[in-house]
Coordinates of C-alpha atoms and ligand atoms in Angstrom, one line a residue:
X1 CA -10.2 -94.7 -18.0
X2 CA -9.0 -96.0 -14.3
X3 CA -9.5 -99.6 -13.9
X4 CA -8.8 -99.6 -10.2
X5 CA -9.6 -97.9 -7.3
X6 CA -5.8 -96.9 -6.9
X7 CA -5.9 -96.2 -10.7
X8 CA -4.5 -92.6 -11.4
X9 CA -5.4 -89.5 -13.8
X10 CA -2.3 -88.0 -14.9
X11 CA -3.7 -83.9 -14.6
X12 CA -2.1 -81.4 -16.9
X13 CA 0.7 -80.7 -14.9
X14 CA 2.0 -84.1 -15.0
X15 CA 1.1 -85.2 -11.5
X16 CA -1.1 -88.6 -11.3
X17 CA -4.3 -88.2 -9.3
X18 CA -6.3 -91.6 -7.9
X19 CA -9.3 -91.4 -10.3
X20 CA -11.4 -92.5 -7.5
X21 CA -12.0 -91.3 -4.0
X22 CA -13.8 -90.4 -0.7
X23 CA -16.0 -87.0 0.0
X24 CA -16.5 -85.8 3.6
X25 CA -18.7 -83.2 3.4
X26 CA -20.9 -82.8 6.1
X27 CA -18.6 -85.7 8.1
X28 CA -18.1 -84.9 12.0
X29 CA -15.4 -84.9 13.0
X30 CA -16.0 -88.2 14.9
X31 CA -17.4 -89.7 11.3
X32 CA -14.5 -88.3 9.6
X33 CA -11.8 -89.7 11.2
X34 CA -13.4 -93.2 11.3
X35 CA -14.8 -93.0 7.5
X36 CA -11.4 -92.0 6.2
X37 CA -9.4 -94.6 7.8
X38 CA -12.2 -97.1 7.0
X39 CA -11.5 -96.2 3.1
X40 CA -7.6 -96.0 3.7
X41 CA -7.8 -99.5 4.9
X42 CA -10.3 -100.8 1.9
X43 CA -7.5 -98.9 -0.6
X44 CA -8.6 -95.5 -0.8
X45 CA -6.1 -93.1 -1.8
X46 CA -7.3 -89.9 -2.3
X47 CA -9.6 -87.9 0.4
X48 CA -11.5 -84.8 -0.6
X49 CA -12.2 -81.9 2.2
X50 CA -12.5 -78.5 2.3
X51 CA -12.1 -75.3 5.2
X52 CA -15.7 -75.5 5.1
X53 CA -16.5 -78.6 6.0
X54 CA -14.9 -78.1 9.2
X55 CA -13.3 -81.9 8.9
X56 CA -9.5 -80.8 8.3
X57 CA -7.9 -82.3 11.6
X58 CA -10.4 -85.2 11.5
X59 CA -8.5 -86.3 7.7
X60 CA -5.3 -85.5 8.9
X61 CA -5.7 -87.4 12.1
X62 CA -7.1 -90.2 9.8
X63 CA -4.0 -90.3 7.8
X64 CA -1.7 -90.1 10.7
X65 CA -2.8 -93.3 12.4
X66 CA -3.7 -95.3 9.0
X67 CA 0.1 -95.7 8.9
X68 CA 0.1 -95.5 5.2
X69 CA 2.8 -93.3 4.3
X70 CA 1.9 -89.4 3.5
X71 CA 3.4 -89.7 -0.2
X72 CA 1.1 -92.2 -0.9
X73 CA -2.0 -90.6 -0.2
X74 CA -3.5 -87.8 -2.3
X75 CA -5.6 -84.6 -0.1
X76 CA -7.7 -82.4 -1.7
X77 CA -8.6 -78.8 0.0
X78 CA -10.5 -75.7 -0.9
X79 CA -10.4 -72.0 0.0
X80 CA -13.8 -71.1 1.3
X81 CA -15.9 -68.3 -0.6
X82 CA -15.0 -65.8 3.1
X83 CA -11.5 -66.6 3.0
X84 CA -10.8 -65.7 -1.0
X85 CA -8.3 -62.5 -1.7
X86 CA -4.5 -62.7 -2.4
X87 CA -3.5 -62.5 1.7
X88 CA -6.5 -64.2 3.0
X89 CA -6.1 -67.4 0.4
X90 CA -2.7 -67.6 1.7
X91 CA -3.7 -67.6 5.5
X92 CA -6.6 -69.9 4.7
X93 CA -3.9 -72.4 2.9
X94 CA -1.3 -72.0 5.9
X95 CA -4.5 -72.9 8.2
X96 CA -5.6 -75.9 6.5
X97 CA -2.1 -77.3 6.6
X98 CA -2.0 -77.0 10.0
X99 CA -5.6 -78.4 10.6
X100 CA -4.4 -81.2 8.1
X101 CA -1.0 -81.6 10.1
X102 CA 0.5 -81.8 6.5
X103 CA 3.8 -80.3 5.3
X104 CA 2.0 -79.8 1.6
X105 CA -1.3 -80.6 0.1
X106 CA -1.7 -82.7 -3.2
X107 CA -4.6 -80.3 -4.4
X108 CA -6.2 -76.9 -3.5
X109 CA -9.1 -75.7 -4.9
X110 CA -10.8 -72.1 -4.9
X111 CA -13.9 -73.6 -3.9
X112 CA -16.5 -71.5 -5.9
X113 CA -16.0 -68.4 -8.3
X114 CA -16.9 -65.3 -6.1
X115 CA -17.1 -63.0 -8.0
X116 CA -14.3 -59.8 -8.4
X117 CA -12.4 -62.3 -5.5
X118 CA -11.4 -64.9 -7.9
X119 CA -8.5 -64.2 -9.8
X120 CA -7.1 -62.8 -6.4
X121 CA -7.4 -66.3 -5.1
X122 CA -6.1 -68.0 -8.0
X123 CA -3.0 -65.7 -7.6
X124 CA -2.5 -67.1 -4.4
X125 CA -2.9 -70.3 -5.6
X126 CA 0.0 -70.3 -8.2
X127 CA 2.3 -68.8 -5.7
X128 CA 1.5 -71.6 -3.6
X129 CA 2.3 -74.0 -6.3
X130 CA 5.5 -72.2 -7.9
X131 CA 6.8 -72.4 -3.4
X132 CA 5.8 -75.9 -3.9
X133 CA 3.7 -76.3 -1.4
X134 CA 0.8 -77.5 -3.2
X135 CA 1.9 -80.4 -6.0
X136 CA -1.5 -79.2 -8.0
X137 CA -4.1 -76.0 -8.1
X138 CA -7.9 -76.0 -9.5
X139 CA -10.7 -74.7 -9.5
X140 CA -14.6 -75.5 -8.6
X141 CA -18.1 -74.7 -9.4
X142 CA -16.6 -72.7 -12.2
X143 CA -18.9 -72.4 -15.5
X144 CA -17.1 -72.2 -19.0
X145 CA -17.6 -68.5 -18.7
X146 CA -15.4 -68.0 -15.4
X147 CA -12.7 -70.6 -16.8
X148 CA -12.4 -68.7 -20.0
X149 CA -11.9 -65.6 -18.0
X150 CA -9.3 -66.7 -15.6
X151 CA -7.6 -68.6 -18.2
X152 CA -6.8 -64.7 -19.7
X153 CA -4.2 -64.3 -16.8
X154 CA -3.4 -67.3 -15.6
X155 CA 0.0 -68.3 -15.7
X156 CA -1.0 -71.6 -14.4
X157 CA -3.7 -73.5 -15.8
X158 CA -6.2 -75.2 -13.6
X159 CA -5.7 -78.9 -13.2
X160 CA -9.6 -79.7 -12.3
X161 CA -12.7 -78.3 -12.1
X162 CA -14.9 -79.7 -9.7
X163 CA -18.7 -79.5 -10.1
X164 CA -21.6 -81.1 -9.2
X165 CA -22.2 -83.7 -11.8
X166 CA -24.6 -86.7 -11.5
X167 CA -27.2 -88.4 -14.1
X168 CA -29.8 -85.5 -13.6
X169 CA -26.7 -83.0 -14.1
X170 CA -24.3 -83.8 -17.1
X171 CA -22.8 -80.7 -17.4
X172 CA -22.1 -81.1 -21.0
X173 CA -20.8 -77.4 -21.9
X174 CA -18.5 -77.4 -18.8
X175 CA -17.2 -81.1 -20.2
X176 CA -16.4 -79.9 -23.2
X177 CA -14.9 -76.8 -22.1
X178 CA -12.8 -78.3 -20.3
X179 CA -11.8 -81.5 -22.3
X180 CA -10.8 -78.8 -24.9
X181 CA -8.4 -77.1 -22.5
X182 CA -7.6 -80.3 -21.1
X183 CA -8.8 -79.8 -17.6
X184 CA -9.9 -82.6 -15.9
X185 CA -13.7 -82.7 -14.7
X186 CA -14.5 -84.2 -11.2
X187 CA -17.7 -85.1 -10.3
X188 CA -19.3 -83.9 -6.5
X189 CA -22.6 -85.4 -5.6
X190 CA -21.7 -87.8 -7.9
X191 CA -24.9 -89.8 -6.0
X192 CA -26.9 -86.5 -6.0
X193 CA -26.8 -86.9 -2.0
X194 CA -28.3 -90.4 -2.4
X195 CA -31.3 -88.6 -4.1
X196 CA -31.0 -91.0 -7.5
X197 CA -31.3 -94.4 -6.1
X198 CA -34.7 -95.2 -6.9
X199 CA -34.2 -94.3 -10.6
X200 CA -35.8 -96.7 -12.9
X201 CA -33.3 -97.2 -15.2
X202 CA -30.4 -97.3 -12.8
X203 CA -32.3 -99.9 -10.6
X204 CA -32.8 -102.2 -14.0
X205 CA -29.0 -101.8 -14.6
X206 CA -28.3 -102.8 -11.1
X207 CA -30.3 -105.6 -11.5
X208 CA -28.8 -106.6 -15.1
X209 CA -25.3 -106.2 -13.5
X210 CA -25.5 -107.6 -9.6
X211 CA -25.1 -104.3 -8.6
X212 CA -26.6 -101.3 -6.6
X213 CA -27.8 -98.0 -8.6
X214 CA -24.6 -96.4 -6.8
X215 CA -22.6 -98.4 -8.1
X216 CA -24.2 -98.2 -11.9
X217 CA -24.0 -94.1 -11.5
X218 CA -20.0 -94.6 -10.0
X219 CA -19.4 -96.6 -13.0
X220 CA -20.7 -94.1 -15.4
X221 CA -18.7 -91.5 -13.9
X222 CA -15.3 -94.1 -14.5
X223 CA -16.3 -94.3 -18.2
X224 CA -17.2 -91.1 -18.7
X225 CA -13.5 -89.8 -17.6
X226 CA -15.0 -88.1 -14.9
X227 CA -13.1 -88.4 -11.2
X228 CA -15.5 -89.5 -8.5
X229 CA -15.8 -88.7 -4.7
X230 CA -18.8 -90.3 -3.4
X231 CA -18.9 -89.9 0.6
X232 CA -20.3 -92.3 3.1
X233 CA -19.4 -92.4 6.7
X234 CA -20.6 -96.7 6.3
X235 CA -18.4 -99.1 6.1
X236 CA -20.4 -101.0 4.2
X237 CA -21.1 -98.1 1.6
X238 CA -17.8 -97.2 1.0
X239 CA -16.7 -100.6 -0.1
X240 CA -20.3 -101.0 -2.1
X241 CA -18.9 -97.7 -3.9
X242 CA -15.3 -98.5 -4.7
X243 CA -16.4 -101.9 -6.3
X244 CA -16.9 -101.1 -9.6
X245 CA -14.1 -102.3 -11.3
X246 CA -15.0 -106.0 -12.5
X247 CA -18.1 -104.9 -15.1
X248 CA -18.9 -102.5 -17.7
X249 CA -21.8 -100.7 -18.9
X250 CA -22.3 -100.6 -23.0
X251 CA -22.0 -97.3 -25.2
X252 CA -26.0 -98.1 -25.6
X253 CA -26.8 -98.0 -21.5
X254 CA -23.4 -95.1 -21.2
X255 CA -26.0 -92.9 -23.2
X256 CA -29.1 -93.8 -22.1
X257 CA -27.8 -92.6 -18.2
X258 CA -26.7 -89.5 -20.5
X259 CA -30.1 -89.1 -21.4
X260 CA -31.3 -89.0 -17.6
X261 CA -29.9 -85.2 -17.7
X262 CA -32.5 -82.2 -16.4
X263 CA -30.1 -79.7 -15.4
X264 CA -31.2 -80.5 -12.0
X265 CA -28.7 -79.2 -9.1
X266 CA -28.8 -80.2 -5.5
X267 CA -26.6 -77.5 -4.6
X268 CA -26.5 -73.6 -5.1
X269 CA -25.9 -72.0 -9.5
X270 CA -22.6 -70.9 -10.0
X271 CA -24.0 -68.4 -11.9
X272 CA -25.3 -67.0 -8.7
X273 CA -21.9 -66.3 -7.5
Ligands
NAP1 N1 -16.8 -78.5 -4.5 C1 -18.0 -78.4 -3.9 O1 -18.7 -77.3 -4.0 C2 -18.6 -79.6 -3.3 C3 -20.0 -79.6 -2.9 C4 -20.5 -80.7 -2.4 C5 -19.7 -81.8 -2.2 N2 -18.4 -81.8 -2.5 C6 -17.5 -83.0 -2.3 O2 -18.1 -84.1 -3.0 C7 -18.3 -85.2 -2.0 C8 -19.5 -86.0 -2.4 O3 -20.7 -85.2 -2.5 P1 -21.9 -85.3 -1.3 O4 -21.3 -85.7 -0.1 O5 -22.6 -84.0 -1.4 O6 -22.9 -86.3 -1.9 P2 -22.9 -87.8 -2.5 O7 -21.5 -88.4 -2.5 O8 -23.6 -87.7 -3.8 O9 -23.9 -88.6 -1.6 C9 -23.6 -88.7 -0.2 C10 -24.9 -89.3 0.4 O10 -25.3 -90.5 -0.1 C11 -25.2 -91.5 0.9 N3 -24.6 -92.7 0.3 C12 -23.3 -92.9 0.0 N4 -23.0 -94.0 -0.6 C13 -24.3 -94.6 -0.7 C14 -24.7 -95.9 -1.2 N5 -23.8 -96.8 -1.7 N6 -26.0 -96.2 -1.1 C15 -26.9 -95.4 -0.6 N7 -26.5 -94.1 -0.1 C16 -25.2 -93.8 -0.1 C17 -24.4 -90.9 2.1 O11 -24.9 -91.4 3.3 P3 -24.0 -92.1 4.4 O12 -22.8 -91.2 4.6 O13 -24.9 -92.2 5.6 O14 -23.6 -93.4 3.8 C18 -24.7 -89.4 1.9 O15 -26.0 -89.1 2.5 C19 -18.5 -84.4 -0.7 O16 -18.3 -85.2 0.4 C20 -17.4 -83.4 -0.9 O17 -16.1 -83.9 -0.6 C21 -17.9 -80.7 -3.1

């Protein structure tokens, strides 16, 4: 378990990964920019974006005028569902680079299993990472199903697989699945888009704690092993978020947020992909 914001995961392919980091979906460019140097300066080091989101430069622009060196910064990408096929994954990857202004990416992820596209993609992915320009490749929104099918030709394993995982969506056959192939999980909408804040239980635990419900659900996520990306464009919010680290929920309260689970998505099935 991380005990600090710059705490790192050591993935399956030996590279460390901050435990804990900042989202910019739906971020302008305007917000992106300013919410990722915000968290750079508060001691973020690990920034999640995707083609999609349309926020590329804004991150790298971020990262360029934070003056903290490249190295120590960890970017996360994805291939968008339109852009997945051997050649078009590697134009897509050659385009977020330049959008980044990076020389290589920490992390690229195919961003959702499209169906008789995937594997393709994933190709493209491991040459990507045997050229070294990607330190790590993963995947996303992928069920148990999809892994265990691109696992059969894989010659590189996923590091992660990032899905949407929050107290109303535990994801328990995915976590196993991929604690048993030692894949790490990491959790988008960790706050459910904000959605979970009035939750009995996690307003009591705030209260217990001196804390907000965001904090009680980012903490969960810590002790549950499960890397976080919550993603505010606030100031205020993204230091309410990272500050976590100076209490700890009991095994008893761990499962009673468990128990909060109704397989309730904010975003689209996998399974419809
Ligand atoms: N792989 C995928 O398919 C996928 C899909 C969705 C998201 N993601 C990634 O996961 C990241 C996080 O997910 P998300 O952005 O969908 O949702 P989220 O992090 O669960 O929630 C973000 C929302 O909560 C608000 N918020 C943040 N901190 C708060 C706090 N302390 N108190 C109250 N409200 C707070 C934010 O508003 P303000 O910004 O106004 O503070 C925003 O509206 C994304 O940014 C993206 O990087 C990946």
């Amino acid at each position: 378990m991380i005990t600090n914001l710059q705490d790192t995961v050591t993935l399956n392919n030996g590279v460390k990964m901050p435990g804990f980091g900042l989202g910019v979906y739906k971020a302008s460019m305007e917000e992106t920019v300013h919410s990722v140097k915000t968290a750079l300066q508060h001691g973020y080091r690990h920034i999640d974006t995707a083609s999609y989101y349309q926020n590329e430069e804004g991150v790298g622009k971020a990262i360029k005028e934070s003056g903290i060196p490249r190295e120590e910064i960890f970017v996360t990408s994805k291939v968008w569902n339109e852009q997945q096929g051997y050649e078009n994954t590697l134009k897509a990857f050659d385009e977020s680079l330049q959008k980044l202004d990076l020389d290589y990416l920490d992390l690229y992820l195919v961003h959702w299993p499209v169906s008789g596209k995937y594997k393709d993609t994933w190709r493209a992915l491991e040459k990507l990472y045997t050229d070294g320009k990607v330190r790590a490749i993963g995947v996303s929104n992928f069920q148990a199903y999809h892994l265990e099918d691109l696992l059969k030709d894989a010659k590189v394993k996923p590091v992660i697989n990032q899905v949407e995982y929050h107290p109303h969506l535990t994801q328990l056959e995915v976590k196993e699945f991929c604690e048993k192939e030692d894949i790490q999980l990491e959790a988008w909408s960790p706050l459910k888009k904000g959605r979970l804040l009035d939750v009995p239980l996690l307003v009591q635990l705030a209260e217990k704690y001196g804390k907000t419900p965001a904090q009680i659900i980012l903490r969960w996520d810590v002790q549950n092993n499960v890397i976080t990306i919550p993603k505010s464009v606030k100031e205020e919010r993204i230091v309410e978020n990272a500050d976590i680290f100076d209490f700890a929920l009991t095994d008893e309260e761990m499962q009673q947020i468990n128990d909060l689970n109704m397989d309730d998505r904010s975003g689209p099935n996998p399974d419809d992909f």
